[in-house]
Amino acid sequence: MSGIGYERGTPFLLARLGSLAARAWTAFLADYGITQTQHAVMIAIREQGPVGQRRLAELAAMDARNIVAVLDSLTAAGLAERGPHDTDRRRRVVSLTASGTRLINTIGQAAAHGQDHFLRSLSPAERDHLNDLLQRLYNAHVHA
């Protein structure tokens, strides 16, 4: 690899592909009327179930001060709702509405097709191998 210029090296290519993927993902979500941040929050709610705002901010990797605006937009759109905690009436929990659950499930199904299009130049075996390699790199840097 020492003979390859930086513009053909792995970090450069990963950064460029990451940029292309992020733009495609942003545009894809915009077609459904939501942002990446809203999507991340909705996924965290779906995976966790009804959850408090502070914990939700942690799960969505957001600053707790920013979660309120995201939740306001999701509730205004009828995708999420705030309600009382089961055992502590001073606390509020957030859950997806039926519309929010339908939307997040629809997005998940459609995203699989988008991924196929993005990775169309790779065979299924190459896709699996690429994903395994990227997961190893990710884990090495995130869990280091």
Tab-separated table of C-alpha atoms in Angstrom:
chain	number	residue	atom	x	y	z
A	1	MET	CA	0.000	0.000	0.000
A	2	SER	CA	2.994	2.314	0.357
A	3	GLY	CA	2.951	3.064	-3.379
A	4	ILE	CA	-0.677	4.230	-3.355
A	5	GLY	CA	-1.337	7.945	-3.037
A	6	TYR	CA	-3.571	9.141	-0.258
A	7	GLU	CA	-6.408	9.817	-2.716
A	8	ARG	CA	-6.577	6.077	-3.412
A	9	GLY	CA	-5.936	4.930	0.157
A	10	THR	CA	-8.475	3.294	2.412
A	11	PRO	CA	-9.214	6.258	4.737
A	12	PHE	CA	-9.831	8.570	1.784
A	13	LEU	CA	-12.083	6.058	0.025
A	14	LEU	CA	-14.008	5.335	3.229
A	15	ALA	CA	-14.516	9.063	3.814
A	16	ARG	CA	-15.746	9.601	0.252
A	17	LEU	CA	-18.057	6.583	0.354
A	18	GLY	CA	-19.294	7.677	3.777
A	19	SER	CA	-20.137	11.077	2.357
A	20	LEU	CA	-21.989	9.543	-0.591
A	21	ALA	CA	-23.869	7.143	1.696
A	22	ALA	CA	-24.784	9.941	4.134
A	23	ARG	CA	-26.147	12.114	1.324
A	24	ALA	CA	-28.140	9.213	-0.084
A	25	TRP	CA	-29.486	8.333	3.380
A	26	THR	CA	-30.471	11.958	4.096
A	27	ALA	CA	-32.318	12.188	0.778
A	28	PHE	CA	-33.966	8.807	1.345
A	29	LEU	CA	-35.276	9.841	4.784
A	30	ALA	CA	-36.399	13.229	3.432
A	31	ASP	CA	-38.681	11.349	1.039
A	32	TYR	CA	-40.430	10.032	4.171
A	33	GLY	CA	-40.505	13.464	5.804
A	34	ILE	CA	-37.997	12.825	8.584
A	35	THR	CA	-34.389	13.664	9.381
A	36	GLN	CA	-31.520	11.380	10.383
A	37	THR	CA	-31.852	12.555	13.979
A	38	GLN	CA	-35.579	11.851	14.046
A	39	HIS	CA	-34.919	8.429	12.557
A	40	ALA	CA	-32.280	7.641	15.191
A	41	VAL	CA	-34.697	8.634	17.965
A	42	MET	CA	-37.520	6.573	16.469
A	43	ILE	CA	-35.263	3.527	16.149
A	44	ALA	CA	-34.173	3.890	19.784
A	45	ILE	CA	-37.811	4.077	20.905
A	46	ARG	CA	-38.762	1.055	18.804
A	47	GLU	CA	-35.861	-0.984	20.191
A	48	GLN	CA	-36.261	0.143	23.820
A	49	GLY	CA	-40.016	0.578	24.105
A	50	PRO	CA	-41.476	3.475	26.080
A	51	VAL	CA	-38.494	5.331	27.505
A	52	GLY	CA	-37.685	8.481	29.435
A	53	GLN	CA	-36.303	11.484	27.576
A	54	ARG	CA	-32.881	11.416	29.256
A	55	ARG	CA	-32.366	7.722	28.511
A	56	LEU	CA	-33.657	8.248	24.991
A	57	ALA	CA	-31.033	10.942	24.412
A	58	GLU	CA	-28.338	8.472	25.520
A	59	LEU	CA	-29.685	5.715	23.272
A	60	ALA	CA	-29.833	8.056	20.271
A	61	ALA	CA	-26.349	9.462	21.058
A	62	MET	CA	-27.717	12.992	21.441
A	63	ASP	CA	-27.203	15.795	23.889
A	64	ALA	CA	-30.149	15.657	26.324
A	65	ARG	CA	-30.787	19.373	25.714
A	66	ASN	CA	-31.453	18.694	22.009
A	67	ILE	CA	-33.865	15.802	22.431
A	68	VAL	CA	-36.809	18.048	23.352
A	69	ALA	CA	-36.896	19.771	19.951
A	70	VAL	CA	-36.691	16.425	18.152
A	71	LEU	CA	-39.484	14.990	20.277
A	72	ASP	CA	-41.574	18.117	19.742
A	73	SER	CA	-41.274	17.637	15.981
A	74	LEU	CA	-42.093	13.923	16.200
A	75	THR	CA	-45.137	14.518	18.397
A	76	ALA	CA	-46.344	17.363	16.160
A	77	ALA	CA	-46.131	14.962	13.206
A	78	GLY	CA	-48.070	12.315	15.139
A	79	LEU	CA	-45.144	9.874	15.116
A	80	ALA	CA	-44.382	9.809	18.849
A	81	GLU	CA	-46.191	10.645	22.045
A	82	ARG	CA	-45.256	11.530	25.595
A	83	GLY	CA	-47.125	9.971	28.483
A	84	PRO	CA	-46.849	9.356	32.211
A	85	HIS	CA	-44.362	6.826	33.592
A	86	ASP	CA	-46.008	3.666	34.949
A	87	THR	CA	-44.644	4.007	38.486
A	88	ASP	CA	-43.355	7.594	38.779
A	89	ARG	CA	-45.996	10.157	37.800
A	90	ARG	CA	-43.391	12.956	37.864
A	91	ARG	CA	-41.596	11.391	34.906
A	92	ARG	CA	-42.693	11.255	31.285
A	93	VAL	CA	-41.978	8.475	28.824
A	94	VAL	CA	-41.886	8.603	25.050
A	95	SER	CA	-43.352	5.963	22.778
A	96	LEU	CA	-44.074	5.623	19.091
A	97	THR	CA	-47.612	6.061	17.879
A	98	ALA	CA	-49.139	3.518	15.512
A	99	SER	CA	-48.257	5.914	12.659
A	100	GLY	CA	-44.671	6.167	13.899
A	101	THR	CA	-44.344	2.386	14.093
A	102	ARG	CA	-45.751	1.969	10.573
A	103	LEU	CA	-43.393	4.621	9.219
A	104	ILE	CA	-40.269	3.183	10.826
A	105	ASN	CA	-41.176	-0.311	9.577
A	106	THR	CA	-41.823	1.004	6.053
A	107	ILE	CA	-38.491	2.840	6.083
A	108	GLY	CA	-36.702	-0.337	7.200
A	109	GLN	CA	-38.158	-2.339	4.335
A	110	ALA	CA	-37.414	0.357	1.766
A	111	ALA	CA	-33.890	0.874	3.128
A	112	ALA	CA	-33.033	-2.726	2.294
A	113	HIS	CA	-33.787	-1.986	-1.359
A	114	GLY	CA	-31.720	1.214	-1.207
A	115	GLN	CA	-28.807	-0.706	0.237
A	116	ASP	CA	-29.039	-3.204	-2.607
A	117	HIS	CA	-28.869	-0.333	-5.085
A	118	PHE	CA	-25.923	1.326	-3.307
A	119	LEU	CA	-23.971	-1.965	-3.227
A	120	ARG	CA	-25.089	-3.189	-6.655
A	121	SER	CA	-21.524	-3.556	-7.958
A	122	LEU	CA	-20.737	-6.209	-5.320
A	123	SER	CA	-21.842	-9.816	-5.221
A	124	PRO	CA	-23.763	-11.029	-2.148
A	125	ALA	CA	-20.595	-12.721	-0.833
A	126	GLU	CA	-18.578	-9.527	-1.363
A	127	ARG	CA	-21.258	-7.510	0.456
A	128	ASP	CA	-21.097	-9.854	3.432
A	129	HIS	CA	-17.307	-9.723	3.448
A	130	LEU	CA	-17.267	-5.915	3.207
A	131	ASN	CA	-19.760	-5.637	6.054
A	132	ASP	CA	-17.693	-7.999	8.214
A	133	LEU	CA	-14.526	-5.975	7.580
A	134	LEU	CA	-16.242	-2.646	8.241
A	135	GLN	CA	-17.783	-4.008	11.454
A	136	ARG	CA	-14.354	-5.145	12.664
A	137	LEU	CA	-12.850	-1.718	11.928
A	138	TYR	CA	-15.764	0.035	13.602
A	139	ASN	CA	-15.562	-2.123	16.697
A	140	ALA	CA	-11.794	-1.637	16.934
A	141	HIS	CA	-12.186	2.154	16.967
A	142	VAL	CA	-15.370	2.513	18.979
A	143	HIS	CA	-14.492	-0.022	21.656
A	144	ALA	CA	-10.795	0.840	21.854
